[in-house]
Each structure stands twice: as structure tokens, then as C-alpha cells.
Coordinates of C-alpha atoms and ligand atoms in Angstrom, one line a residue:
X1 CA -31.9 -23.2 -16.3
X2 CA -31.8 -26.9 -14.5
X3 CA -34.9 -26.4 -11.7
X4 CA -34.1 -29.7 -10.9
X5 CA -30.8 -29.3 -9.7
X6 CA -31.5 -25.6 -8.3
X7 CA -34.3 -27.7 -6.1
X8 CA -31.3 -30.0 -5.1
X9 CA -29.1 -27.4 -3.4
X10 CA -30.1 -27.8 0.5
X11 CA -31.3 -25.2 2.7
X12 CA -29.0 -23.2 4.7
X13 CA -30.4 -24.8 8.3
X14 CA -30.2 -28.4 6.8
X15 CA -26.3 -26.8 6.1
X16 CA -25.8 -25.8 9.0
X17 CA -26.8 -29.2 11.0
X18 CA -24.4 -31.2 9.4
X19 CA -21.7 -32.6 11.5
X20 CA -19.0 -30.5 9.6
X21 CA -20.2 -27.4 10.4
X22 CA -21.0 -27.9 13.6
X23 CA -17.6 -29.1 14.4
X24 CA -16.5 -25.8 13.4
X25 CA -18.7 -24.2 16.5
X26 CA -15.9 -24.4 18.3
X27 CA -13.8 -22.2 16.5
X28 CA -16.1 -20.2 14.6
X29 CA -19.0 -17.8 15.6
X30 CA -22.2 -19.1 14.4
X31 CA -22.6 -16.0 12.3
X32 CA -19.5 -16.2 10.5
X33 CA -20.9 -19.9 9.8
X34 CA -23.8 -18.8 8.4
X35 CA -21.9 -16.4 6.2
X36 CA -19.6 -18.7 4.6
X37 CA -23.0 -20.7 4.1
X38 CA -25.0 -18.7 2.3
X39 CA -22.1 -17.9 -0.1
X40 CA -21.2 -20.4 -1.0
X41 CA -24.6 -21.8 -1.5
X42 CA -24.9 -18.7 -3.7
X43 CA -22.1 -19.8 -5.7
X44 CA -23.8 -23.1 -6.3
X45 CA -26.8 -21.2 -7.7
X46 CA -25.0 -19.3 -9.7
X47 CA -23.2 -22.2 -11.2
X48 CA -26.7 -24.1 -11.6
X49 CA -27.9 -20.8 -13.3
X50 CA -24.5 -20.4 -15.5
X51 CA -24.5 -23.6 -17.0
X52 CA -21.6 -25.0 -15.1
X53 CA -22.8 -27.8 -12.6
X54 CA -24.0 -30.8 -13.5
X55 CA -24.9 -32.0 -10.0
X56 CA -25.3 -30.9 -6.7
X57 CA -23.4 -32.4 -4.1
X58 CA -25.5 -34.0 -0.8
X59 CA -25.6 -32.2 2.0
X60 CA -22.7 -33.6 3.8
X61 CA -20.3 -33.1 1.0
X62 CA -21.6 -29.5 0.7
X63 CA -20.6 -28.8 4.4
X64 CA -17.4 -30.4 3.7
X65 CA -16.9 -27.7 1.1
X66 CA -18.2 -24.8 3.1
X67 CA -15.8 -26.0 6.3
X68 CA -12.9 -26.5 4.2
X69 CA -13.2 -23.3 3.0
X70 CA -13.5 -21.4 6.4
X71 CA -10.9 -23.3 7.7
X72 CA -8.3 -22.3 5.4
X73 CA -9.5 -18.5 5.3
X74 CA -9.5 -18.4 9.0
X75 CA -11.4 -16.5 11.3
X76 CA -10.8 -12.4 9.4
X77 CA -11.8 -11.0 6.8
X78 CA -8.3 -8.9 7.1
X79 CA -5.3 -11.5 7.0
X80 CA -1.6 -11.6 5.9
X81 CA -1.3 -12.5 2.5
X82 CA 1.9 -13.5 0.3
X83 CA 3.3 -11.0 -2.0
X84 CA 4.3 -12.9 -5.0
X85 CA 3.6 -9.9 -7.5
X86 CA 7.0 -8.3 -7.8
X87 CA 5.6 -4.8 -6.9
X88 CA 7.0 -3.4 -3.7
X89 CA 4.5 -1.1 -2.6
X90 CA 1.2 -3.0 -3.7
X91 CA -1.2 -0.3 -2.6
X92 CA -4.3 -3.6 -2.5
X93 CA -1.6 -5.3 -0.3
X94 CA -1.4 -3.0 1.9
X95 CA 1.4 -1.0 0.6
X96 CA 4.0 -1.2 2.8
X97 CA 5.1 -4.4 5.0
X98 CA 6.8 -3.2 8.9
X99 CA 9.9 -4.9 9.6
X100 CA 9.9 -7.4 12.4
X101 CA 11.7 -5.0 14.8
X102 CA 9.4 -2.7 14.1
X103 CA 6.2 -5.0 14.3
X104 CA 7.5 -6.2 17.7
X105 CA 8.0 -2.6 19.0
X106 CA 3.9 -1.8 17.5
X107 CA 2.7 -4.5 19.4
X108 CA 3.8 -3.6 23.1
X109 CA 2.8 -0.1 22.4
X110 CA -0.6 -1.7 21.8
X111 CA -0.7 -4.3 24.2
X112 CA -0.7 -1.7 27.0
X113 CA -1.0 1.9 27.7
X114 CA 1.3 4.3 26.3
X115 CA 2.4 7.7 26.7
X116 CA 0.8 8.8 23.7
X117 CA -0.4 12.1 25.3
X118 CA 1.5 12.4 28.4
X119 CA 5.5 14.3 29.3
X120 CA 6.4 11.9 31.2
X121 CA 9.3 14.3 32.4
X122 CA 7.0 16.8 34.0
X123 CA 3.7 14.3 34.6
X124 CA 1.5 15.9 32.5
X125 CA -0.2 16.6 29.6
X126 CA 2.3 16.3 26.3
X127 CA 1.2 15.9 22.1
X128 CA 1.0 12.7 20.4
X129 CA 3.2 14.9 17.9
X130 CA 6.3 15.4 19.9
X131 CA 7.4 12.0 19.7
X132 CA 8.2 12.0 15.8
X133 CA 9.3 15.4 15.2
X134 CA 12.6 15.5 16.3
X135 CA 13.6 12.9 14.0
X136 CA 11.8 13.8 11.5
X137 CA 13.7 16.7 11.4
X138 CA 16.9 15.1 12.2
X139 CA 16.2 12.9 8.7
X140 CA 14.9 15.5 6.2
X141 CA 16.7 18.7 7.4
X142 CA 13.5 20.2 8.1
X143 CA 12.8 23.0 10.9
X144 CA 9.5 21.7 11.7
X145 CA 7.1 18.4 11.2
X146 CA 3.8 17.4 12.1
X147 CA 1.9 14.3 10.6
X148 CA -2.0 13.1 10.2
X149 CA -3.5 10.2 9.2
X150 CA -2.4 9.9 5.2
X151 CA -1.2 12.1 3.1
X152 CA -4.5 12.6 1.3
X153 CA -5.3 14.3 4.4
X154 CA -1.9 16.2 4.9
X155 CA -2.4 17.8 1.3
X156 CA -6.3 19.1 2.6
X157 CA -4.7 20.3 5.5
X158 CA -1.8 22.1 4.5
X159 CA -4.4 24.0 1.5
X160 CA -6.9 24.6 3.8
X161 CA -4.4 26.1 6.5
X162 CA -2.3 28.0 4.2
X163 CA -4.4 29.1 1.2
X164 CA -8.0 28.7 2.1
X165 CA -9.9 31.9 -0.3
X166 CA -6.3 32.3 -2.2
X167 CA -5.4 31.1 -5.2
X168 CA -2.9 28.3 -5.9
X169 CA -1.1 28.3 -8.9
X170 CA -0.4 24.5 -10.1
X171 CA 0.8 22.7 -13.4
X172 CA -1.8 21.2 -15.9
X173 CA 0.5 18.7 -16.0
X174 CA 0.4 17.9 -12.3
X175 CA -3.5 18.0 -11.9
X176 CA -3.7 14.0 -11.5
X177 CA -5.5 11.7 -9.9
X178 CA -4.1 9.4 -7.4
X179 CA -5.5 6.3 -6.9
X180 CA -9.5 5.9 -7.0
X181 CA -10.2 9.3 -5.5
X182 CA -7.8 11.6 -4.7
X183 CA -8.0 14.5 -7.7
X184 CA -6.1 17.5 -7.3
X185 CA -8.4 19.9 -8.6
X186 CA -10.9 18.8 -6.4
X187 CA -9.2 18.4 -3.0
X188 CA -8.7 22.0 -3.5
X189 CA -11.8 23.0 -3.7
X190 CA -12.5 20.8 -0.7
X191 CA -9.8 23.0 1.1
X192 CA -11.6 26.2 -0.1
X193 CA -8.6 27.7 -2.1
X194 CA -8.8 28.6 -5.3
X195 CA -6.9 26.6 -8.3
X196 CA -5.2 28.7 -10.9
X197 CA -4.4 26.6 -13.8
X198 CA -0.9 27.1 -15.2
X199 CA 1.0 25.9 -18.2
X200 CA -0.3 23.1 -20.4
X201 CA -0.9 19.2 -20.3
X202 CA 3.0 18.8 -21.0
X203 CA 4.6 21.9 -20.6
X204 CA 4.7 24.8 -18.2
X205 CA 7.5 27.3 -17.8
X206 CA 8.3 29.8 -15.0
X207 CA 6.8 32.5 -16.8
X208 CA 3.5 30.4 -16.5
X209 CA 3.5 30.4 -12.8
X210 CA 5.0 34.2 -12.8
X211 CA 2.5 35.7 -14.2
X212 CA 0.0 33.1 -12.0
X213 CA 1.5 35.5 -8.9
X214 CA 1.5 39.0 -10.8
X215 CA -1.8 39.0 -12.9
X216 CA -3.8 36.5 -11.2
X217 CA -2.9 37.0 -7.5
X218 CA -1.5 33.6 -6.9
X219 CA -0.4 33.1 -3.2
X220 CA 0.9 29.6 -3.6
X221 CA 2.5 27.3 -5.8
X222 CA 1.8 23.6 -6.0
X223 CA 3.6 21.4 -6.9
X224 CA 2.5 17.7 -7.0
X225 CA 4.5 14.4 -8.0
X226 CA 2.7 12.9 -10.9
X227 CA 2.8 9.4 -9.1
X228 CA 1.5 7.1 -11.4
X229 CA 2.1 8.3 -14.5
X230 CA 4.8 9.7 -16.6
X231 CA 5.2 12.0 -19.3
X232 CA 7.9 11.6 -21.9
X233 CA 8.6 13.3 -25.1
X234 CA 8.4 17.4 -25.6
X235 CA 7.9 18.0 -21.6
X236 CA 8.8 20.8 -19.6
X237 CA 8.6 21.2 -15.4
X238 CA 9.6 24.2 -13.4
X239 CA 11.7 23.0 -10.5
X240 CA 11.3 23.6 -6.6
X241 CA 14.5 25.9 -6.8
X242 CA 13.0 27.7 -9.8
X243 CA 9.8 27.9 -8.0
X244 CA 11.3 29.5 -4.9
X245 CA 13.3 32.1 -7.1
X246 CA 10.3 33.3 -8.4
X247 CA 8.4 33.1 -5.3
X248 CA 10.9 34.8 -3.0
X249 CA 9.7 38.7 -4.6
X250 CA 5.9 38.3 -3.9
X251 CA 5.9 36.2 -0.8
X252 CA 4.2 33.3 -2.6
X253 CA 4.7 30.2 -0.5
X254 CA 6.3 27.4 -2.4
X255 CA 4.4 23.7 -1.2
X256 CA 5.0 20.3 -3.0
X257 CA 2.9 17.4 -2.3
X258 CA 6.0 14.5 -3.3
X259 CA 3.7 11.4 -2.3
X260 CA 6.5 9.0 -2.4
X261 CA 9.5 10.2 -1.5
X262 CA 13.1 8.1 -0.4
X263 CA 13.9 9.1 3.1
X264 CA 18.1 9.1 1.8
X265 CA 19.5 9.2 -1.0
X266 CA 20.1 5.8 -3.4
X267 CA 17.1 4.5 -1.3
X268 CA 16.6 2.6 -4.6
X269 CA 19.1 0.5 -5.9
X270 CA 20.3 1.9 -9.5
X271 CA 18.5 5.4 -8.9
X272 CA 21.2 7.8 -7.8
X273 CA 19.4 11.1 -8.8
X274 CA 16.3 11.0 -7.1
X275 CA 15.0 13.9 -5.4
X276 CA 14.5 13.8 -1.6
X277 CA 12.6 15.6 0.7
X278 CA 15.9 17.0 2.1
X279 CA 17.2 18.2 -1.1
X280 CA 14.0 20.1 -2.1
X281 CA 13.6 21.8 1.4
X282 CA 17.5 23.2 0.8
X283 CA 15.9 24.5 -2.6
X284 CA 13.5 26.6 -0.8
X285 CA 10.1 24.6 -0.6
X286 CA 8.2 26.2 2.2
X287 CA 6.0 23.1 3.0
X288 CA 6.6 19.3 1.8
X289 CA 4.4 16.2 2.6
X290 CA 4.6 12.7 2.1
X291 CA 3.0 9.3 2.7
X292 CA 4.3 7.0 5.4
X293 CA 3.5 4.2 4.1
X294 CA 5.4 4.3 0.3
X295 CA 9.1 4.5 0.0
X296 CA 9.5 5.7 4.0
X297 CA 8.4 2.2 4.5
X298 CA 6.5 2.9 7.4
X299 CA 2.8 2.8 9.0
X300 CA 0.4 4.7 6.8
X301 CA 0.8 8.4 7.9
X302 CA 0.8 12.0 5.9
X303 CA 4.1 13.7 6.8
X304 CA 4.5 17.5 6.8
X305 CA 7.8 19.2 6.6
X306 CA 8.7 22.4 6.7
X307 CA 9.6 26.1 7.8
X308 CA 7.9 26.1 11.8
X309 CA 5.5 28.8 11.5
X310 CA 3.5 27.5 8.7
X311 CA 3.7 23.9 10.2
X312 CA 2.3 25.5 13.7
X313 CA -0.2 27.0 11.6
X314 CA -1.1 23.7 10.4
X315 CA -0.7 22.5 13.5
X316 CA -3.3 24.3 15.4
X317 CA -6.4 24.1 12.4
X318 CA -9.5 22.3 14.0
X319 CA -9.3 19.8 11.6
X320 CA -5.8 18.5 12.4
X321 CA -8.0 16.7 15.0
X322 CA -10.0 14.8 12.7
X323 CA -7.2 13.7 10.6
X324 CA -5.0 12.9 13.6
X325 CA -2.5 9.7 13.5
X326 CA -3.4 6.7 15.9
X327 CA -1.0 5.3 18.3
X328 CA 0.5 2.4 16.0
X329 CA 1.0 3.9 12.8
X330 CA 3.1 6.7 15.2
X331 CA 4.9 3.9 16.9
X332 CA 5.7 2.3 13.4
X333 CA 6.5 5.6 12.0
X334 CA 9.3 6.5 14.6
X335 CA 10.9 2.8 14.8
X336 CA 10.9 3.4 11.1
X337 CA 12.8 7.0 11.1
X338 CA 15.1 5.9 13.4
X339 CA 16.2 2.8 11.7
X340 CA 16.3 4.8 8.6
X341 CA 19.3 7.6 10.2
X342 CA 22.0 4.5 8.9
X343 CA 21.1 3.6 5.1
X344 CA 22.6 -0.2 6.4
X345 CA 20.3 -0.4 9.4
X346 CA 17.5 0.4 7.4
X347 CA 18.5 -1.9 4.1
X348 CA 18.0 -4.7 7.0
X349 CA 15.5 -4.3 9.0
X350 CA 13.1 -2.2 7.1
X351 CA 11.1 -4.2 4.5
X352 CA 10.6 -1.4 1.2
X353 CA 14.2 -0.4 1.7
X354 CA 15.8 -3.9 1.7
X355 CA 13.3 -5.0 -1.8
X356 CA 14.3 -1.7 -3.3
X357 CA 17.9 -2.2 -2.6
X358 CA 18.4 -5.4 -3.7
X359 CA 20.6 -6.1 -6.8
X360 CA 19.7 -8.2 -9.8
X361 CA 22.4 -11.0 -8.6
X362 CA 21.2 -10.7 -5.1
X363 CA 17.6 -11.4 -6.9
X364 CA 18.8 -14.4 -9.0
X365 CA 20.2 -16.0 -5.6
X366 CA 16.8 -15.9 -4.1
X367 CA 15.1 -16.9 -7.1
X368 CA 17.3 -20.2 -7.3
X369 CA 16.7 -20.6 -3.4
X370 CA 13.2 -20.3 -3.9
X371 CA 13.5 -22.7 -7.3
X372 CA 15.4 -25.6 -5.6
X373 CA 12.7 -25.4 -2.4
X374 CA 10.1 -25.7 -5.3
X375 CA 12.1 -28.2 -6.8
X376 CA 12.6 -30.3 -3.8
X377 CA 8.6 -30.9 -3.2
X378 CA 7.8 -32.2 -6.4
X379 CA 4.7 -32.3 -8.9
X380 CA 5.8 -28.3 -10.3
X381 CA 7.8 -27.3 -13.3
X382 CA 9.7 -24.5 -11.5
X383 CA 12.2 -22.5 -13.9
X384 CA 14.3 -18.7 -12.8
X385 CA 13.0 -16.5 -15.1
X386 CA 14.5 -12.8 -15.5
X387 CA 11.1 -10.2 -15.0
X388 CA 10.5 -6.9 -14.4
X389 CA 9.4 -5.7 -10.6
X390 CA 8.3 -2.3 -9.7
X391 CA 8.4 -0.1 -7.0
X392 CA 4.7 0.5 -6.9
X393 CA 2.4 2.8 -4.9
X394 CA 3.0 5.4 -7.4
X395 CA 6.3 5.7 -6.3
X396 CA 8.4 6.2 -9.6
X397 CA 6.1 5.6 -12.4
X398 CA 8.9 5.2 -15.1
X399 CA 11.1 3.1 -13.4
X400 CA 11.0 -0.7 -13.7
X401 CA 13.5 -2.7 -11.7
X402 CA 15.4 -5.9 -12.9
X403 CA 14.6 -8.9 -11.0
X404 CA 13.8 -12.4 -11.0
X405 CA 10.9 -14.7 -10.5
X406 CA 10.6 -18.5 -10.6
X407 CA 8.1 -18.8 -13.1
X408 CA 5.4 -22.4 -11.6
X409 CA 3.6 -24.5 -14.0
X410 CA 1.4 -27.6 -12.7
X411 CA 0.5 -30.6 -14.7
X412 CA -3.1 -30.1 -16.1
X413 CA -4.1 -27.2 -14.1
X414 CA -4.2 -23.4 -16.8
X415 CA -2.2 -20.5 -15.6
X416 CA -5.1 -18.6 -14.3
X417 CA -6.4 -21.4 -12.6
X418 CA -3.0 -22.1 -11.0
X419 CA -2.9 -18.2 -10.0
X420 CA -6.6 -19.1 -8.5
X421 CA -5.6 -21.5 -6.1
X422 CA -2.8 -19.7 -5.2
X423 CA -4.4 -17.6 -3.9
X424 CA -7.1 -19.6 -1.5
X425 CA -4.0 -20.7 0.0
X426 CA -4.3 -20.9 3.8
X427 CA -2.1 -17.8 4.1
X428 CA -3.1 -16.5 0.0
X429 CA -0.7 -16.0 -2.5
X430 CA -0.9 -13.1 -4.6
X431 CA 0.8 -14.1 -8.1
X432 CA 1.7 -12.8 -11.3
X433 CA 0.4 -13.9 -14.4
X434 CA 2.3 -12.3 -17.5
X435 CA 2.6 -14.1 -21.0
X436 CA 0.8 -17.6 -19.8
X437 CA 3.2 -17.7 -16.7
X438 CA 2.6 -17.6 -13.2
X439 CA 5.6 -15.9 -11.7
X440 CA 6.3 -15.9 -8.1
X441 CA 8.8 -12.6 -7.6
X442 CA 11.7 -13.4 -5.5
X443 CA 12.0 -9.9 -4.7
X444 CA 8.3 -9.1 -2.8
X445 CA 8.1 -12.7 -1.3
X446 CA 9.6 -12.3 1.9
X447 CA 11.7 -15.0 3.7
X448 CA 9.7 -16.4 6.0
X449 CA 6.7 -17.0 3.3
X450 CA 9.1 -19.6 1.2
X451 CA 7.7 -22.3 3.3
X452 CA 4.2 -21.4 3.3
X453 CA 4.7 -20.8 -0.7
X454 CA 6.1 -24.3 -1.0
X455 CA 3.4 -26.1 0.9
X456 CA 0.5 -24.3 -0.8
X457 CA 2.4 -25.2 -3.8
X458 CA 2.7 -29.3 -2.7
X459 CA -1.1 -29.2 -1.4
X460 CA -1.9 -27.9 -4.8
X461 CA 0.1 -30.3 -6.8
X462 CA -1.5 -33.1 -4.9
X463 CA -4.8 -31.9 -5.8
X464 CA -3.6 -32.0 -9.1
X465 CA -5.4 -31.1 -12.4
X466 CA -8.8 -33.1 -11.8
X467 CA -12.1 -30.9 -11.6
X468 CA -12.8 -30.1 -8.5
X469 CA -15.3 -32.1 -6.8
X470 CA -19.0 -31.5 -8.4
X471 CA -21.0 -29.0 -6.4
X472 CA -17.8 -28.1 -4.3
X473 CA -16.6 -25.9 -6.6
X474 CA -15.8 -22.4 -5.1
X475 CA -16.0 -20.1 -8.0
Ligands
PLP501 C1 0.0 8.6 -2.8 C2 -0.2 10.0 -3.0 C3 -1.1 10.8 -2.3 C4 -2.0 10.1 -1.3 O1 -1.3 9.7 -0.2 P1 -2.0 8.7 0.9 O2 -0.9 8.5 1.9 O3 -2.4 7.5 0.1 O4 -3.2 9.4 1.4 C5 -1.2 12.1 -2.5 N1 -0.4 12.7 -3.4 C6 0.6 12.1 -4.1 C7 1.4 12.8 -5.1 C8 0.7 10.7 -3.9 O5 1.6 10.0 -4.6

């Protein structure tokens, strides 16, 4: 360890007076200053402690470094970034984008009051729910909807409503886990029913889940999409109509969790047999939920579907109120359905739709759009490379969509150095790098984010391959 140059790195006060960072005053609280400070003073240790700096900038120069770096993350911590990645619904990006329209309509309902809980037809008192069920409904075929926060939350409620000290009969091979921490088994026992294990890892047949409901006194049966994984090989599922066959005798309800489901059919280009919420309520599913924020390409939301008195059931638990859907996300979520009635209105104005729909020529157009802006700055080997995109969130685990990418290369500078400085872009870009290429999807990057993508890309260039400068490095 160099004490000498750890004894050079200046005190955040002696920071903060310098000229550059009191410019930013003006702009910035003094707090969020301080912050960026201390950080990236930290960072300057570390590098003295790592081996990695040779000197330590003077003061000045390090509050050069500290402003330049506020000043192109702006003022939040929570800001639009570029989706370069190829995956539709990134579930770290946010998931799903809101199309303009849709945006737009979000931000008057939140620039004012609204009539979130109020008839306006009779003057009084009315339910935030009302203004989403009817189309809902009108969209799925269902008799009754109702929707909370996530789905995570719809999936508690609907077990803790309907089968709270009953057993539920689910697959071995549906007891997954979802993203960080949503496990089946466990939500269950959260929900205070009682999990009967059916079947095996990959195969369960309808006896499994008949003799679930005569020996073991099932009252339910799960079913859950497997989201992010997918099993191939010797497999065997029991489907929602074979469910509901067997069901039907004992009065067993039949409920499936789908996750991500298409709100119409051939929501995805090239994927004409998916199943849709519609098509497994005609095949006798009792209760259905989904996220509104995967392929429904909405606000995040948990949607519930399904025959009315369960869903008034639901409706009417005490905890419905803790897992209740703000304003916005409702607002988003009905723009969003209604758009979504005409397959054509919803390929153009609602983001997931329009990148799911898009055809590998379609693609290859706005990869050489994208290549000849690129082109046209100068200072980046740009090239159209053919790449696989997904549809992400957990969506369709098996399914990997054609598309293209124009694949960036900048003189001197490695790929995941390139792929760094992407991404402390002003607005950040979030790239791919696969086989020592940085791959900017022309599928996920939306049309308004060329430009931005292009200048990051010039400022970089200009910047060029050189070290950055000593003690200003932001690691
Ligand atoms: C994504 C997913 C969930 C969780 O939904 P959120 O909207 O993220 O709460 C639950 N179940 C399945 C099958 C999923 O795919």
C-alpha cells in the first residue's frame, strides 16, 4: 500500500470548496454533492489500496472529476436508461417501457386530482377497481377482474382467499422460483394453504393430481408457468382443460398463475400457438393472474381473472387493501387494454407489442438505420450483425427471437471497457457483450434513443483509447 499517495487524496471539505463543485450549488443539493464526493474519493482509495493509481490528482482536477460525473448522472438516482440489450422485457430495466400515448395520458392523471375513488355519475363514493374491469373483461373473455399491486401479490391473494387451511395440489415440476424471491412452495405457506406435492421434477399425469383430490383432500389445483426455465426431453404436463375435467366431480377449483401471458393471440411475431388467458378461461380455469407489466406491456400490476364470485371473494379479503394498485400503474394499465382491443393499434403504440412483433427484415432495416447514423459520426467500426433477442421477464423461456444488432468497436478501447462507458453515458446505455462484441440491439433501442446512442458513441470516440486522466478514474 502507497501511504504516500493515500495521504495525497484531499479531504472532502477542501473537495467541496473548489470552484467546480460549488458551481454545481446551483443545481445540486449540497447533500447530493457531498455524496458524489465521498464516492468517489472512496474510489480513489480503493485504487491507491488496489495497486491501480500512480498519482493522485490536485484538488481542482479531483472536483473536475466529481462534477463531471454528477453532471452527466443528473440529479436521480432513478433515470431513463437505453436498452441496447436485445431483451424486451429486461426485468433490471424496468421491464416494460409505456408507449408515449400512454405516458402522456399517466402524466395528467398525476398532475392533478383524479377520480380514482369517486362515481362521478352519482357524486359519490366509487372503487379504484371499476375503471379496469370492464375491459379487462372485454379482452380476456373473463366474467370478472380485479388487480393489486404485482402479481406476486395477486398469487398470495388469490391462495390466501381461496384455499387458506386447504390443500393445493401443484406439479413438482412447477414449484419454481421467480426471480430473487418469489418461491412457490413458500408463498403458499405465506397464504396459509397447504401444498400437496404432485407428480415428479419432469412428469406429472392426471392421475397425480386425481388422486391429490381423492386421497389427499386437495381443494385446488395450481398451476404455475415455469417462467424462466424450460424443460425438454421425457416431460409431461396436465393441461388447464384436463385439469378442469378432473376437477369438475369434486368441486376442486382449477387456478393458474401464467405470469406472462399475450393479451391476443400472435402477440409474438413467429409464435402462433401460445396460450392466452382467454383460451385457458374457455378450458375451464376458475381463477387466472398475470403481471401487467410483461407481455400486457403495461404499468406493473397483478391481474386476476375469473368466474365473479371467487374474484368478489378476493375482492373483499382485508389484505386486498395492502396490495392495492396506485393511480398510475391503473391509468397505464387501462390506456394499455384499450389500445390492445385492435392487435394494429397496439403493434403501434404499445412498446412490448411492437418489439415482439417485429420481423427479422423489419430488424435488419433498423439495424442499417442505426449502422449508417453510427457510420456518419465517425471514430467507430459499426458492422449489422444477425443476434439473438429475447423476450425476457420470464416470458417464454425457450424462445429466442431472430434479430439484429450493430455490433461497435472503438479504436484502443477493450469490449468491456467500451460496454463501461456506455453506460455512464448521460442518458446510460445498457449494452450487450457476447463473443468480444458490444452489440447494440436494434430491436430494444427505441427510436428516439438513436441520437442519444450516437452522441454517447461520438463523445466516446473523442475520448478515445488514452487512460483516463490519473486520479480521475471512476472505477
Ligand atoms: C413474473 C411472475 C410472477 C411475479 O410477478 P410480478 O408481477 O413480478 O410480481 C409470478 N408468477 C409467475 C409465473 C411469473 O412469471
Amino acid at each position: 500500500m502507497d501511504q504516500r499517495l493515500l495521504m495525497q487524496i484531499p479531504k472532502v471539505d477542501v473537495l467541496l470548496a473548489e470552484e467546480p463543485l460549488v458551481r454545481l450549488e446551483a443545481d445540486f443539493t449540497h447533500d447530493q454533492i457531498k455524496d458524489a464526493a465521498r464516492s468517489h474519493l472512496q474510489s480513489l482509495r480503493e485504487g491507491v489500496l488496489a495497486g491501480e493509481l500512480a498519482e493522485i490528482d490536485p484538488p481542482e482536477k479531483v472536483a473536475e472529476a466529481v462534477a463531471r460525473t454528477l453532471e452527466n448522472r443528473g440529479a436521480y438516482s432513478l433515470r431513463p436508461v437505453i436498452n441496447a440489450t436485445g431483451v424486451v422485457l429486461h426485468t433490471n430495466l424496468g421491464r416494460s417501457p409505456l408507449g408515449e400515448a400512454v405516458a402522456e395520458h399517466v402524466a395528467e392523471v398525476a398532475a392533478g386530482y383524479c377520480n380514482l375513488e369517486y362515481n362521478l355519475e352519482r357524486g359519490e363514493r366509487g372503487s379504484r377497481y371499476n375503471h379496469v374491469e370492464r375491459i379487462i373483461c372485454e379482452i380476456t373473455g373473463a366474467e370478472a377482474a380485479m388487480v393489486v399491486n404485482n402479481n406476486a401479490g395477486a398469487v398470495f391473494l388469490m391462495l390466501n382467499t381461496l384455499c387458506k387451511g386447504q390443500g393445493v395440489a401443484v406439479s413438482r415440476g412447477e414449484q419454481v422460483e421467480i426471480g430473487g424471491s418469489f418461491r412457490v412452495p413458500e408463498i403458499m405457506v405465506q397464504s396459509g394453504a397447504r401444498l400437496i406435492e404432485v407428480g415428479t421434477t419432469n412428469k406429472t399425469h392426471e392421475a397425480d393430481y386425481a388422486r391429490a383430490i381423492g386421497e389427499q383432500g386437495a381443494s385446488a389445483l395450481l398451476k404455475v408457468h415455469p417462467s424462466n426455465f424450460a424443460m425438454i426431453g421425457f416431460t409431461e404436463s396436465v393441461s388447464v382443460a384436463q385439469l378442469s375435467d378432473l376437477a369438475r366431480d369434486s368441486g376442486a377449483l382449477v387456478l393458474y398463475d401464467m405470469g406472462s401471458a399475450p393479451l391476443f393471440p400472435n402477440e409474438v411475431a413467429g409464435l402462433d400457438n401460445q396460450e392466452t388467458i382467454r383460451g385457458v378461461l374457455r378450458d375451464g380455469a376458475d381463477v387466472v393472474c398475470f403481471s401487467g407489466d410483461k407481455l400486457a406491456g403495461s404499468a406493473q400490476g397483478g391481474i386476476l381473472v375469473g368466474r365473479r364470485d371467487l374474484i368478489e371473494r378476493i375482492r373483499a379479503n382485508q389484505l386486498t387493501r395492502m396490495l392495492r394498485i396506485d393511480k398510475l400503474s391503473l391509468a397505464a394499465l387501462e390506456m394499455t387494454m384499450q389500445l390492445c382491443r385492435d392487435p394494429r393499434l397496439a403493434r403501434r403504440e404499445v412498446p412490448v407489442v411492437r418489439m415482439l412483433s417485429m420481423t427479422a427484415d423489419e430488424l435488419r432495416g433498423r439495424a442499417e438505420a442505426l449502422d449508417e447514423a453510427i457510420a456518419a459520426i465517425g471514430g467507430v467500426e459499426h458492422e449489422v450483425v444477425a443476434v439473438k433477442d429475447e423476450p425476457g421477464g420470464g416470458s417464454l423461456p425457450d424462445v429466442l427471437l431472430d434479430g439484429y444488432a450493430v455490433s461497435v468497436t472503438v479504436a484502443g478501447l477493450a469490449p468491456a471497457e467500451l460496454e463501461r462507458r456506455l453506460r455512464e453515458a448521460p442518458t446510460p446505455i445498457v449494452a450487450r457483450v457476447s463473443k468480444e462484441q458490444v452489440l447494440l440491439s436494434a430491436r430494444t433501442i427505441m427510436d428516439g434513443d438513436v441520437e442519444r446512442v450516437c452522441a454517447a458513441l461520438a463523445e466516446i470516440a473523442q475520448a478515445g483509447g488514452e487512460e483516463p486522466p490519473a486520479g480521475g478514474a471512476e472505477r
